[in-house]
Amino acid sequence: MQRNIRNPLPAIAFVLCTALAACSHPPDETRIRDAIARMQAAAEMRNASGVLGHVGNDFTGQNGEIDRAGLARLLKLEFLRNDAFDISIGTIAIEIDGDRATARFQMTVGDASRRWLPNGSEAFAVVSGWRRDGSDWVCYNATWNDKE
């Protein structure tokens, strides 16, 4: 049985909108927030490569005091010596300028055992620089300072 379609435009418009929605990428700000969330989840699982997967090969941290290899060593050391910790990230403020972005947020690292952090937690103010790498964003620099 064949249907008589009087006006195919609504069906064509629906198909085109569905196809375009499937091809569209999330906004840059969302991609950066997602990368930060994936880094947080990887750190909580003690997965250094999961964190470093969002860090550029030319990364510099703490105003040039640490490079990507140094960050990898720091993460591995922290993951080896710390029994139980969690990371919470506050509101992330993102400023995008073309293919570069800056993300600012407060991060609290908690140590349930109080073995490494006697107060149980420590808060940091983080400023991170991001750049577009294809359709992804990677962190190419960061500073983190004790929040007082």
Coordinates of N, CA, C and O in Angstrom, one line a residue, residues 7-115:
N7 N 2.9 16.9 0.9 CA 4.0 17.8 1.0 C 5.1 17.2 1.7 O 5.1 17.0 2.9
P8 N 6.2 16.8 1.0 CA 7.3 16.2 1.6 C 8.3 17.1 2.3 O 9.2 16.6 3.0
L9 N 8.0 18.4 2.3 CA 9.0 19.3 2.9 C 9.1 19.1 4.4 O 10.3 19.1 4.9
P10 N 8.1 18.9 5.2 CA 8.3 18.6 6.6 C 9.2 17.4 6.9 O 10.1 17.4 7.8
A11 N 9.0 16.4 6.1 CA 9.8 15.2 6.3 C 11.3 15.4 5.9 O 12.2 15.0 6.6
I12 N 11.5 16.2 4.8 CA 12.8 16.5 4.4 C 13.5 17.4 5.4 O 14.7 17.2 5.8
A13 N 12.8 18.4 5.9 CA 13.3 19.3 6.9 C 13.7 18.5 8.2 O 14.8 18.8 8.8
F14 N 12.9 17.6 8.6 CA 13.2 16.8 9.8 C 14.5 16.0 9.6 O 15.3 15.9 10.4
V15 N 14.6 15.3 8.4 CA 15.8 14.5 8.1 C 17.0 15.4 8.1 O 18.1 15.1 8.7
L16 N 16.9 16.6 7.5 CA 18.1 17.5 7.4 C 18.5 18.0 8.8 O 19.7 18.0 9.1
C17 N 17.5 18.4 9.6 CA 17.8 18.8 11.0 C 18.4 17.7 11.8 O 19.4 18.0 12.5
T18 N 17.9 16.5 11.7 CA 18.5 15.4 12.4 C 19.9 15.1 12.0 O 20.8 14.9 12.8
A19 N 20.2 15.2 10.7 CA 21.5 15.0 10.2 C 22.5 16.1 10.6 O 23.6 15.8 11.0
L20 N 22.0 17.3 10.6 CA 22.9 18.4 11.0 C 23.2 18.3 12.5 O 24.3 18.6 12.9
A21 N 22.2 18.0 13.3 CA 22.4 17.8 14.7 C 23.4 16.7 15.0 O 24.2 16.9 15.9
A22 N 23.4 15.7 14.3 CA 24.3 14.6 14.5 C 25.7 15.0 14.1 O 26.7 14.5 14.7
C23 N 25.9 15.9 13.2 CA 27.2 16.3 12.7 C 27.8 17.5 13.5 O 28.9 17.8 13.5
S24 N 26.9 18.2 14.3 CA 27.4 19.4 15.0 C 28.2 19.0 16.2 O 28.1 17.9 16.8
H25 N 29.1 19.8 16.6 CA 30.0 19.6 17.7 C 29.5 20.5 18.9 O 28.9 21.5 18.7
P26 N 29.8 20.0 20.1 CA 29.4 20.8 21.2 C 30.2 22.2 21.2 O 31.3 22.2 20.6
P27 N 29.7 23.2 21.8 CA 30.4 24.5 21.8 C 31.8 24.3 22.5 O 32.0 23.4 23.3
D28 N 32.7 25.2 22.1 CA 34.1 25.1 22.6 C 34.1 25.1 24.1 O 34.8 24.3 24.8
E29 N 33.3 25.9 24.7 CA 33.3 26.0 26.2 C 32.9 24.7 26.8 O 33.5 24.2 27.8
T30 N 31.9 24.0 26.2 CA 31.5 22.7 26.7 C 32.6 21.7 26.5 O 32.9 20.8 27.4
R31 N 33.4 21.7 25.5 CA 34.5 20.8 25.2 C 35.6 21.0 26.3 O 36.1 20.0 26.8
I32 N 35.8 22.2 26.6 CA 36.9 22.5 27.7 C 36.4 22.0 29.0 O 37.1 21.3 29.7
R33 N 35.1 22.3 29.4 CA 34.6 21.8 30.6 C 34.6 20.3 30.7 O 34.9 19.7 31.7
D34 N 34.3 19.6 29.6 CA 34.3 18.2 29.5 C 35.7 17.6 29.7 O 35.9 16.6 30.4
A35 N 36.7 18.3 29.1 CA 38.1 17.9 29.2 C 38.5 18.0 30.7 O 39.2 17.1 31.2
I36 N 38.2 19.1 31.4 CA 38.5 19.2 32.8 C 37.8 18.2 33.6 O 38.4 17.6 34.5
A37 N 36.6 17.9 33.3 CA 35.9 16.8 34.1 C 36.5 15.4 33.8 O 36.6 14.7 34.8
R38 N 36.9 15.2 32.6 CA 37.6 13.9 32.4 C 39.0 13.8 33.1 O 39.3 12.8 33.6
M39 N 39.7 14.9 33.1 CA 40.9 15.0 33.9 C 40.7 14.7 35.3 O 41.4 14.0 36.0
Q40 N 39.6 15.3 35.9 CA 39.3 15.1 37.3 C 39.0 13.7 37.6 O 39.5 13.1 38.5
A41 N 38.2 13.1 36.7 CA 37.8 11.7 36.9 C 39.0 10.7 36.8 O 39.2 9.8 37.6
A42 N 39.9 11.0 35.8 CA 41.1 10.2 35.7 C 42.0 10.4 36.9 O 42.6 9.4 37.4
A43 N 42.1 11.6 37.4 CA 43.0 11.8 38.6 C 42.4 11.0 39.8 O 43.2 10.4 40.6
E44 N 41.1 11.0 40.0 CA 40.5 10.3 41.1 C 40.7 8.8 40.9 O 40.7 8.1 41.9
M45 N 40.8 8.3 39.7 CA 41.1 6.9 39.5 C 42.6 6.6 39.4 O 42.9 5.4 39.1
R46 N 43.4 7.6 39.7 CA 44.8 7.4 39.7 C 45.4 7.0 38.3 O 46.3 6.2 38.2
N47 N 44.8 7.6 37.3 CA 45.1 7.3 35.9 C 45.9 8.5 35.3 O 45.3 9.4 34.8
A48 N 47.2 8.5 35.5 CA 48.0 9.6 35.0 C 47.9 9.8 33.5 O 47.8 10.9 33.1
S49 N 47.8 8.7 32.7 CA 47.7 8.9 31.3 C 46.4 9.5 30.9 O 46.3 10.2 29.9
G50 N 45.4 9.2 31.7 CA 44.1 9.8 31.5 C 44.1 11.3 31.7 O 43.4 12.1 30.9
V51 N 44.8 11.8 32.6 CA 45.0 13.2 32.9 C 45.9 13.8 31.7 O 45.5 14.8 31.1
L52 N 47.0 13.2 31.5 CA 47.9 13.7 30.5 C 47.4 13.7 29.1 O 47.9 14.4 28.2
G53 N 46.3 12.9 28.8 CA 45.7 12.8 27.5 C 45.1 14.2 27.1 O 44.9 14.4 25.9
H54 N 44.9 15.1 28.1 CA 44.4 16.4 27.8 C 45.4 17.5 27.9 O 45.1 18.7 28.0
V55 N 46.7 17.1 28.0 CA 47.8 18.0 28.3 C 48.7 18.0 27.0 O 49.1 16.9 26.6
G56 N 49.0 19.2 26.5 CA 49.8 19.3 25.3 C 51.3 18.9 25.6 O 51.7 18.9 26.8
N57 N 51.9 18.4 24.6 CA 53.3 18.0 24.7 C 54.2 19.2 25.1 O 55.3 18.9 25.7
D58 N 53.8 20.4 24.8 CA 54.6 21.6 25.1 C 54.2 22.2 26.4 O 54.5 23.4 26.7
F59 N 53.5 21.5 27.3 CA 52.9 22.0 28.5 C 54.0 22.6 29.4 O 55.1 22.1 29.5
T60 N 53.7 23.8 30.0 CA 54.5 24.3 31.1 C 53.6 24.7 32.2 O 52.5 25.2 32.0
G61 N 54.0 24.4 33.4 CA 53.2 24.8 34.6 C 54.0 25.5 35.6 O 55.3 25.5 35.6
Q62 N 53.3 26.2 36.5 CA 53.9 27.0 37.6 C 54.9 27.9 37.0 O 56.1 28.0 37.5
N63 N 54.5 28.7 36.0 CA 55.4 29.7 35.4 C 56.7 29.1 34.9 O 57.8 29.7 35.1
G64 N 56.7 28.0 34.3 CA 57.9 27.4 33.7 C 58.7 26.4 34.6 O 59.7 25.9 34.1
E65 N 58.2 26.2 35.8 CA 58.9 25.4 36.7 C 58.7 23.9 36.4 O 59.5 23.1 36.9
I66 N 57.7 23.6 35.7 CA 57.4 22.1 35.4 C 56.9 22.0 34.0 O 56.2 22.8 33.5
D67 N 57.4 20.9 33.3 CA 57.0 20.6 32.0 C 56.1 19.4 32.0 O 55.7 18.9 33.1
R68 N 55.7 18.9 30.8 CA 54.8 17.8 30.8 C 55.4 16.5 31.5 O 54.7 15.8 32.2
A69 N 56.7 16.2 31.2 CA 57.3 15.1 31.8 C 57.3 15.3 33.4 O 57.1 14.3 34.1
G70 N 57.6 16.5 33.8 CA 57.6 16.7 35.3 C 56.2 16.6 35.9 O 56.0 16.1 37.0
L71 N 55.2 17.0 35.1 CA 53.8 16.8 35.6 C 53.5 15.3 35.7 O 52.8 14.9 36.6
A72 N 53.9 14.6 34.7 CA 53.7 13.1 34.7 C 54.3 12.5 36.0 O 53.7 11.7 36.6
R73 N 55.5 12.9 36.3 CA 56.2 12.4 37.5 C 55.5 12.8 38.7 O 55.3 12.0 39.7
L74 N 55.1 14.0 38.8 CA 54.3 14.5 40.0 C 53.0 13.8 40.2 O 52.7 13.3 41.3
L75 N 52.3 13.5 39.1 CA 51.0 12.8 39.2 C 51.3 11.4 39.7 O 50.6 10.9 40.6
K76 N 52.3 10.7 39.1 CA 52.6 9.3 39.4 C 53.0 9.2 40.9 O 52.6 8.3 41.6
L77 N 53.8 10.2 41.4 CA 54.2 10.2 42.8 C 53.0 10.4 43.7 O 52.9 9.6 44.7
E78 N 52.2 11.3 43.4 CA 51.0 11.6 44.2 C 50.1 10.3 44.2 O 49.5 10.0 45.2
F79 N 49.9 9.7 43.0 CA 49.0 8.6 43.0 C 49.6 7.4 43.7 O 48.8 6.6 44.3
L80 N 50.9 7.2 43.8 CA 51.5 6.1 44.5 C 51.4 6.3 46.0 O 51.3 5.3 46.7
R81 N 51.6 7.5 46.5 CA 51.7 7.7 47.9 C 50.4 8.0 48.6 O 50.3 8.0 49.8
N82 N 49.4 8.3 47.9 CA 48.2 8.8 48.5 C 47.1 7.7 48.4 O 46.8 7.2 47.3
D83 N 46.6 7.2 49.6 CA 45.7 6.1 49.6 C 44.3 6.5 49.1 O 43.8 5.8 48.3
A84 N 43.7 7.5 49.6 CA 42.4 7.9 49.2 C 42.3 9.4 49.1 O 42.5 10.1 50.1
F85 N 41.9 9.9 48.0 CA 41.7 11.3 47.8 C 40.6 11.5 46.8 O 40.2 10.7 46.1
D86 N 40.0 12.7 46.9 CA 39.0 13.1 46.0 C 39.3 14.6 45.5 O 40.0 15.3 46.2
I87 N 38.8 14.9 44.4 CA 39.0 16.3 43.9 C 37.6 16.9 43.6 O 36.8 16.2 43.0
S88 N 37.4 18.1 44.1 CA 36.2 18.8 43.7 C 36.6 20.1 43.0 O 37.5 20.7 43.4
I89 N 35.9 20.4 42.0 CA 36.2 21.6 41.2 C 34.9 22.5 41.3 O 33.8 22.1 41.0
G90 N 35.2 23.8 41.6 CA 34.1 24.7 41.7 C 33.7 25.2 40.3 O 34.0 24.6 39.3
T91 N 33.0 26.3 40.3 CA 32.6 26.9 39.0 C 33.8 27.3 38.1 O 34.8 27.8 38.6
I92 N 33.7 26.9 36.9 CA 34.7 27.1 35.9 C 34.4 28.3 35.1 O 33.3 28.3 34.4
A93 N 35.2 29.4 35.1 CA 35.0 30.5 34.3 C 36.0 30.4 33.1 O 37.2 30.2 33.2
I94 N 35.4 30.5 31.9 CA 36.1 30.3 30.6 C 36.0 31.5 29.8 O 34.9 32.0 29.5
E95 N 37.2 31.9 29.3 CA 37.3 33.0 28.3 C 37.9 32.5 27.1 O 39.0 31.9 27.1
I96 N 37.2 32.6 25.9 CA 37.7 32.0 24.7 C 38.1 33.2 23.8 O 37.3 34.1 23.6
D97 N 39.3 33.1 23.2 CA 39.8 34.1 22.2 C 40.3 33.3 21.0 O 41.5 33.0 21.0
G98 N 39.4 33.1 20.0 CA 39.9 32.3 18.8 C 40.2 30.9 19.2 O 39.3 30.2 19.7
D99 N 41.4 30.5 18.9 CA 41.9 29.1 19.2 C 42.5 29.0 20.5 O 43.2 28.0 20.8
R100 N 42.4 30.0 21.4 CA 43.0 29.9 22.7 C 41.9 30.2 23.8 O 40.9 30.9 23.5
A101 N 42.1 29.7 24.9 CA 41.1 29.9 26.0 C 41.8 29.9 27.4 O 42.9 29.3 27.5
T102 N 41.2 30.5 28.3 CA 41.7 30.5 29.7 C 40.5 30.0 30.6 O 39.4 30.4 30.4
A103 N 40.8 29.0 31.4 CA 39.8 28.5 32.3 C 40.4 28.7 33.8 O 41.5 28.4 34.1
R104 N 39.5 29.3 34.6 CA 39.8 29.6 36.0 C 38.8 28.9 36.9 O 37.6 28.9 36.6
F105 N 39.4 28.3 37.9 CA 38.5 27.6 38.8 C 39.2 27.3 40.2 O 40.4 27.4 40.3
Q106 N 38.4 27.0 41.2 CA 38.9 26.6 42.5 C 38.8 25.1 42.5 O 37.9 24.5 42.1
M107 N 39.9 24.5 43.0 CA 40.0 23.0 43.1 C 40.3 22.7 44.6 O 41.2 23.2 45.1
T108 N 39.6 21.7 45.1 CA 39.9 21.2 46.5 C 40.3 19.8 46.4 O 39.5 19.0 45.8
V109 N 41.4 19.4 46.9 CA 41.9 18.1 47.0 C 41.6 17.6 48.4 O 42.1 18.2 49.4
G110 N 40.9 16.5 48.5 CA 40.6 15.9 49.8 C 41.4 14.6 50.1 O 41.5 13.8 49.2
D111 N 41.8 14.5 51.3 CA 42.6 13.3 51.8 C 41.8 12.7 52.9 O 42.0 13.2 54.1
A112 N 41.0 11.7 52.7 CA 40.2 11.1 53.7 C 41.0 10.5 54.8 O 40.6 10.5 56.0
S113 N 42.2 10.0 54.5 CA 43.1 9.4 55.5 C 43.7 10.4 56.4 O 44.2 10.1 57.5
R114 N 43.8 11.7 55.9 CA 44.5 12.8 56.6 C 46.0 12.5 56.8 O 46.7 13.1 57.5
R115 N 46.5 11.5 56.0 CA 47.9 11.1 56.1 C 48.8 12.1 55.4 O 49.8 12.4 55.9

